[in-house]
Amino acid sequence: MTIKIYNTLSRKKEEFKPIENGKVKMYVCGMTVYSDAHIGHARTYFAFDVIRRYFEYKGLNVTYVQNITDVDDKIINAANMEGVDALEYSRRFSDRCLEDLDALGIRRADIYPKASETIPDMIKFIQEIVNQGYGYEADGDVYFSVEKFPNYGKLSGQRLDDLMSDSRIDPGEKKQNPFDFALWKKSKPEEPSWDSPWGAGRPGWHIECSTMSGKYLGLPFDIHGGGMDLRFPHHENEIAQAEAAKGKDFAHYWIHIGLLTVEGEKMSKSIGNIVNIKDLIKKWDPEVVRFFFAQTHYRSPPDFSENALKNAEKGLIRIHRVKEKLETFASNIKRELNEKKINLEEKDYLKAIKAFKKNFESAMDDDFNTPQAVSIIFDFVNNSNRFFEKVPNPNPVLCRIALETLLSLSNILTLFQESKGDTKRFENNLLEKILKIADKYTTDVKRKSLEDILNILLNIREEARKNKDWNTADGIRYDLDKLGFEIQDTDRGPIWRKKIGII
């Protein structure tokens, strides 16, 4: 089945046909870096990470460009309040924002062009617009004339006549039409500026994305995306600029992400409900947050709350437990499954594995339907648990096939990733804590690894249980549980496993 994408431009689902066979060129509007990244950013860039991962799963080569706006009114105002250079201020936050997304487990784009580093390209682009008769200069500012672009409004569905009926030109503005927008802004005191044919100044916001996308992907390219709030005027203006300057299509498919709410309300500074990623992952495991995002379709608005994260965590634990069971039984030897030598229950489970893969792909082919894909994962979890109840010693090759399928499909939704945090520091800290626990029960743990100490404690606990020393047995279980490890007593003896969120 081919991938179908809801194209904002046509307002319907369309079969995805890349411009260049086997390749996907995707541009997504990035962050304006004047403060730390928040969960609204995370929601958008998680969605495009999943979209890229699915394209890659289907065998396509993806080039993913995401700009960084490091010259902007908000940045300049914040830097002036702090008394620092605007570009130095934005450089600091661009690093911090990307590191926040790293910590949340969202893969980076391939290219991160910055506005400040693309100024010469923007000046050339603006000059092309002016040369084509779509731009005009007014006392050092340069504006785009929307009336001269006949297709203005084709993305958002806005009609220029309707927009103009209740609009006006603010005092001091020299533009000819209220909806003309700035391509170049005349320099003001205490602002960074660059030389241009129209005098010192800086680019308007919209021009950077039109310039950068064309520079790194060429025109036209396959996919342009961003938050739902960018459809108008930002993306509308991007189209007008690019197609006026180049005389060709800009992007073939437009993908817009539903805006996240916090307990039913729009996220805003005035309400005080902005949740920064840094604060979020101090309390919640990044995988839980990503799984929460996956449970809402990218075009719908997820509602963030503590209860929603708790429910996501419960579901994620169920998936992890099946993965662990499969790892316990799976063969490490790569060999073909002999279907003639498996019993009826195992044959049924093989059918369930194949159905899992087929149904998951069908869901993702239908406009990247992640909530449906999550539901299909849970169907597989239920089938697996029923299978384990019927077959206590399953075929190891069959379990390897099931495990590989689960890992491959779950990776698309970003599950089962290694933590991006400071792993070495965390492990050293955890080792110190578990050594203190072990000292309560034995002295034979010096210069041992974390895994060795855990196994020693399990052996001590097992011996205590045989001797009916319940204080020791229960004490070890309690101490390990506080550190994020749980003990499970199985037919094969006790095993330990990490809780979600432990490196």
Coordinates of N, CA and C in Angstrom, one line a residue, residues 329-447:
F329 N 13.0 -15.7 25.8 CA 12.8 -16.9 25.0 C 13.5 -16.9 23.6
A330 N 13.8 -15.7 23.1 CA 14.3 -15.6 21.7 C 15.7 -16.2 21.6
S331 N 15.8 -16.9 20.4 CA 17.1 -17.4 20.0 C 18.0 -16.3 19.4
N332 N 19.3 -16.3 19.8 CA 20.2 -15.4 19.3 C 20.8 -15.9 17.9
I333 N 20.5 -17.1 17.6 CA 21.1 -17.7 16.4 C 20.1 -17.4 15.2
K334 N 20.7 -16.8 14.2 CA 19.9 -16.4 13.0 C 19.7 -17.6 12.1
R335 N 18.5 -18.2 12.3 CA 18.2 -19.3 11.4 C 16.7 -19.3 11.0
E336 N 16.4 -19.9 10.0 CA 15.0 -19.9 9.5 C 14.1 -20.7 10.4
L337 N 12.8 -20.3 10.5 CA 11.9 -21.0 11.2 C 11.3 -22.2 10.4
N338 N 11.4 -23.4 11.0 CA 10.8 -24.6 10.4 C 9.4 -24.7 10.8
E339 N 8.5 -24.2 9.9 CA 7.1 -24.2 10.3 C 6.5 -25.6 10.4
K340 N 7.1 -26.6 9.9 CA 6.6 -28.0 10.0 C 6.8 -28.5 11.4
K341 N 7.7 -27.9 12.2 CA 8.0 -28.4 13.5 C 7.5 -27.6 14.6
I342 N 6.6 -26.6 14.3 CA 5.9 -25.9 15.4 C 4.5 -26.3 15.5
N343 N 4.0 -26.2 16.8 CA 2.7 -26.7 17.1 C 1.6 -25.7 16.6
L344 N 0.3 -26.1 16.8 CA -0.8 -25.3 16.3 C -0.8 -23.9 17.0
E345 N -0.6 -23.8 18.3 CA -0.6 -22.5 18.9 C 0.6 -21.6 18.4
E346 N 1.7 -22.2 18.1 CA 2.8 -21.4 17.5 C 2.5 -21.0 16.1
K347 N 1.8 -21.8 15.3 CA 1.4 -21.4 14.0 C 0.4 -20.2 14.1
D348 N -0.5 -20.3 15.0 CA -1.4 -19.1 15.2 C -0.7 -17.9 15.6
Y349 N 0.4 -18.0 16.4 CA 1.1 -16.9 16.9 C 1.9 -16.3 15.7
L350 N 2.4 -17.1 14.8 CA 3.1 -16.7 13.6 C 2.2 -15.8 12.7
K351 N 0.9 -16.3 12.6 CA -0.1 -15.5 11.9 C -0.3 -14.2 12.5
A352 N -0.3 -14.2 13.9 CA -0.5 -12.9 14.6 C 0.6 -11.9 14.4
I353 N 1.8 -12.5 14.3 CA 3.0 -11.6 14.0 C 2.9 -11.0 12.6
K354 N 2.6 -11.8 11.7 CA 2.4 -11.3 10.3 C 1.3 -10.2 10.2
A355 N 0.2 -10.5 10.9 CA -0.9 -9.6 10.9 C -0.5 -8.3 11.6
F356 N 0.2 -8.4 12.7 CA 0.7 -7.2 13.4 C 1.5 -6.3 12.4
K357 N 2.4 -6.8 11.7 CA 3.2 -6.0 10.7 C 2.3 -5.4 9.6
K358 N 1.4 -6.2 9.1 CA 0.6 -5.7 8.0 C -0.3 -4.6 8.5
N359 N -1.0 -4.8 9.6 CA -1.9 -3.8 10.1 C -1.3 -2.6 10.6
F360 N -0.1 -2.7 11.2 CA 0.7 -1.5 11.6 C 1.0 -0.7 10.4
E361 N 1.5 -1.3 9.3 CA 1.9 -0.6 8.1 C 0.7 0.1 7.5
S362 N -0.4 -0.6 7.5 CA -1.7 0.0 6.9 C -2.1 1.2 7.7
A363 N -1.9 1.2 9.0 CA -2.3 2.4 9.8 C -1.3 3.6 9.5
M364 N -0.1 3.3 9.4 CA 0.9 4.3 9.1 C 0.8 4.8 7.7
D365 N 0.5 3.9 6.8 CA 0.3 4.4 5.4 C -0.9 5.3 5.2
D366 N -1.8 5.3 6.2 CA -3.0 6.1 6.1 C -2.7 7.4 6.9
D367 N -1.9 8.3 6.3 CA -1.7 9.6 6.9 C -1.0 9.5 8.3
F368 N -0.1 8.5 8.4 CA 0.7 8.4 9.7 C -0.2 8.3 10.9
N369 N -1.1 7.3 10.9 CA -2.1 7.2 11.9 C -1.5 6.5 13.2
T370 N -0.8 7.3 14.0 CA -0.1 6.7 15.1 C -1.0 6.1 16.2
P371 N -2.2 6.8 16.5 CA -3.0 6.2 17.5 C -3.6 4.8 17.1
Q372 N -3.8 4.6 15.8 CA -4.2 3.3 15.3 C -3.1 2.3 15.4
A373 N -1.9 2.8 15.1 CA -0.7 2.0 15.2 C -0.4 1.5 16.6
V374 N -0.7 2.4 17.6 CA -0.5 2.1 19.0 C -1.6 1.0 19.4
S375 N -2.8 1.2 18.9 CA -3.8 0.2 19.2 C -3.4 -1.2 18.7
I376 N -2.8 -1.2 17.5 CA -2.4 -2.5 16.9 C -1.2 -3.1 17.7
I377 N -0.3 -2.3 18.3 CA 0.7 -2.8 19.2 C 0.1 -3.5 20.4
F378 N -1.0 -2.9 20.9 CA -1.6 -3.5 22.1 C -2.3 -4.8 21.7
D379 N -2.9 -4.9 20.5 CA -3.5 -6.1 20.0 C -2.4 -7.2 20.0
F380 N -1.2 -6.9 19.6 CA -0.1 -7.8 19.5 C 0.3 -8.2 21.0
V381 N 0.4 -7.2 21.9 CA 0.7 -7.5 23.3 C -0.3 -8.5 23.8
N382 N -1.6 -8.3 23.6 CA -2.6 -9.3 24.1 C -2.4 -10.6 23.5
N383 N -2.2 -10.7 22.2 CA -2.0 -12.0 21.5 C -0.8 -12.7 22.1
S384 N 0.3 -11.9 22.4 CA 1.5 -12.5 22.9 C 1.3 -13.1 24.3
N385 N 0.6 -12.3 25.1 CA 0.3 -12.8 26.5 C -0.5 -14.1 26.5
R386 N -1.5 -14.1 25.6 CA -2.3 -15.4 25.5 C -1.5 -16.5 25.0
F387 N -0.6 -16.2 24.1 CA 0.3 -17.3 23.6 C 1.2 -17.8 24.7
F388 N 1.8 -16.9 25.5 CA 2.7 -17.4 26.6 C 2.0 -18.2 27.6
E389 N 0.7 -17.9 27.8 CA -0.1 -18.7 28.8 C -0.3 -20.1 28.2
K390 N -0.5 -20.3 26.9 CA -0.7 -21.6 26.3 C 0.6 -22.4 26.1
V391 N 1.6 -21.6 25.8 CA 2.9 -22.3 25.5 C 4.0 -21.8 26.4
P392 N 4.3 -22.5 27.5 CA 5.3 -22.1 28.5 C 6.7 -22.1 28.0
N393 N 7.0 -23.0 27.0 CA 8.3 -23.0 26.4 C 8.3 -22.9 24.9
P394 N 8.1 -21.6 24.4 CA 7.8 -21.4 23.0 C 9.1 -21.6 22.1
N395 N 8.9 -21.8 20.9 CA 10.0 -22.0 19.9 C 10.8 -20.7 19.9
P396 N 12.2 -20.8 20.2 CA 13.0 -19.6 20.3 C 13.2 -18.8 19.0
V397 N 13.1 -19.5 17.9 CA 13.2 -18.8 16.6 C 12.0 -18.0 16.3
L398 N 10.8 -18.6 16.7 CA 9.6 -17.9 16.5 C 9.6 -16.6 17.4
C399 N 10.1 -16.8 18.6 CA 10.2 -15.6 19.6 C 11.1 -14.5 19.0
R400 N 12.2 -15.0 18.4 CA 13.1 -14.0 17.8 C 12.4 -13.2 16.7
I401 N 11.6 -13.9 15.9 CA 10.9 -13.2 14.8 C 9.9 -12.2 15.4
A402 N 9.2 -12.6 16.4 CA 8.3 -11.7 17.1 C 9.0 -10.5 17.7
L403 N 10.1 -10.8 18.3 CA 10.9 -9.7 19.0 C 11.4 -8.7 17.9
E404 N 11.9 -9.2 16.8 CA 12.5 -8.3 15.8 C 11.3 -7.5 15.1
T405 N 10.2 -8.1 15.0 CA 9.0 -7.4 14.4 C 8.6 -6.3 15.4
L406 N 8.5 -6.6 16.7 CA 8.1 -5.6 17.7 C 9.1 -4.4 17.7
L407 N 10.4 -4.8 17.7 CA 11.4 -3.7 17.8 C 11.4 -2.8 16.6
S408 N 11.3 -3.4 15.4 CA 11.3 -2.7 14.1 C 10.1 -1.7 14.0
L409 N 8.9 -2.2 14.4 CA 7.8 -1.3 14.3 C 7.7 -0.3 15.4
S410 N 8.1 -0.7 16.6 CA 8.1 0.3 17.7 C 9.1 1.4 17.5
N411 N 10.2 1.1 16.8 CA 11.2 2.1 16.6 C 10.6 3.3 15.8
I412 N 9.7 3.0 15.0 CA 9.0 4.1 14.2 C 8.3 5.1 15.1
L413 N 7.8 4.6 16.2 CA 7.1 5.4 17.2 C 8.1 5.9 18.3
T414 N 9.4 5.6 18.1 CA 10.5 6.0 19.0 C 10.6 5.2 20.3
L415 N 10.0 4.1 20.3 CA 10.0 3.3 21.6 C 11.4 2.5 21.6
F416 N 11.7 2.1 22.9 CA 12.9 1.3 23.2 C 14.2 1.9 22.8
Q417 N 14.3 3.3 22.9 CA 15.5 4.0 22.6 C 16.4 4.0 23.9
E418 N 17.7 4.1 23.7 CA 18.6 4.3 24.8 C 18.4 5.8 25.3
S419 N 18.6 6.0 26.6 CA 18.5 7.4 27.1 C 19.6 8.2 26.5
K420 N 19.3 9.5 26.3 CA 20.3 10.5 25.8 C 20.9 11.3 26.9
G421 N 20.6 11.0 28.1 CA 21.1 11.7 29.2 C 22.5 11.5 29.5
D422 N 23.0 12.0 30.7 CA 24.4 11.8 31.1 C 24.5 10.4 31.6
T423 N 24.7 9.4 30.8 CA 24.6 8.0 31.2 C 25.7 7.6 32.1
K424 N 26.9 8.1 31.9 CA 28.0 7.7 32.7 C 27.9 8.2 34.1
R425 N 27.5 9.5 34.2 CA 27.3 10.1 35.6 C 26.2 9.4 36.3
F426 N 25.1 9.0 35.6 CA 24.0 8.4 36.2 C 24.4 7.0 36.7
E427 N 25.1 6.2 35.8 CA 25.5 4.9 36.2 C 26.4 4.9 37.4
N428 N 27.3 5.9 37.5 CA 28.2 5.9 38.6 C 27.5 6.2 39.9
N429 N 26.5 7.1 39.8 CA 25.7 7.5 40.9 C 24.8 6.3 41.4
L430 N 24.3 5.5 40.4 CA 23.5 4.4 40.8 C 24.3 3.3 41.4
L431 N 25.6 3.1 40.9 CA 26.5 2.1 41.4 C 26.8 2.4 42.9
E432 N 27.0 3.7 43.2 CA 27.3 4.1 44.6 C 26.1 3.7 45.5
K433 N 24.9 4.0 45.0 CA 23.7 3.7 45.8 C 23.5 2.2 46.1
I434 N 23.8 1.4 45.0 CA 23.5 0.0 45.2 C 24.6 -0.7 46.0
L435 N 25.8 -0.1 46.0 CA 26.9 -0.6 46.9 C 26.5 -0.4 48.3
K436 N 25.9 0.7 48.6 CA 25.5 1.0 50.0 C 24.4 -0.1 50.4
I437 N 23.5 -0.4 49.5 CA 22.5 -1.4 49.8 C 23.2 -2.8 50.0
A438 N 24.1 -3.1 49.1 CA 24.7 -4.4 49.2 C 25.5 -4.6 50.4
D439 N 26.1 -3.5 51.0 CA 26.9 -3.6 52.2 C 26.1 -4.0 53.4
K440 N 24.8 -3.9 53.3 CA 23.9 -4.3 54.4 C 23.8 -5.8 54.4
Y441 N 24.1 -6.5 53.3 CA 23.8 -7.9 53.2 C 25.1 -8.7 52.9
T442 N 26.2 -8.1 52.4 CA 27.4 -8.9 52.1 C 28.5 -7.9 51.9
T443 N 29.7 -8.5 52.0 CA 31.0 -7.7 51.8 C 31.6 -8.0 50.5
D444 N 31.0 -9.0 49.8 CA 31.6 -9.5 48.5 C 31.2 -8.8 47.3
V445 N 31.2 -7.5 47.3 CA 30.7 -6.8 46.1 C 31.7 -5.7 45.6
K446 N 32.9 -5.6 46.2 CA 33.9 -4.6 45.8 C 34.4 -4.9 44.4
R447 N 34.5 -3.8 43.6 CA 35.0 -3.9 42.2 C 34.1 -4.8 41.3

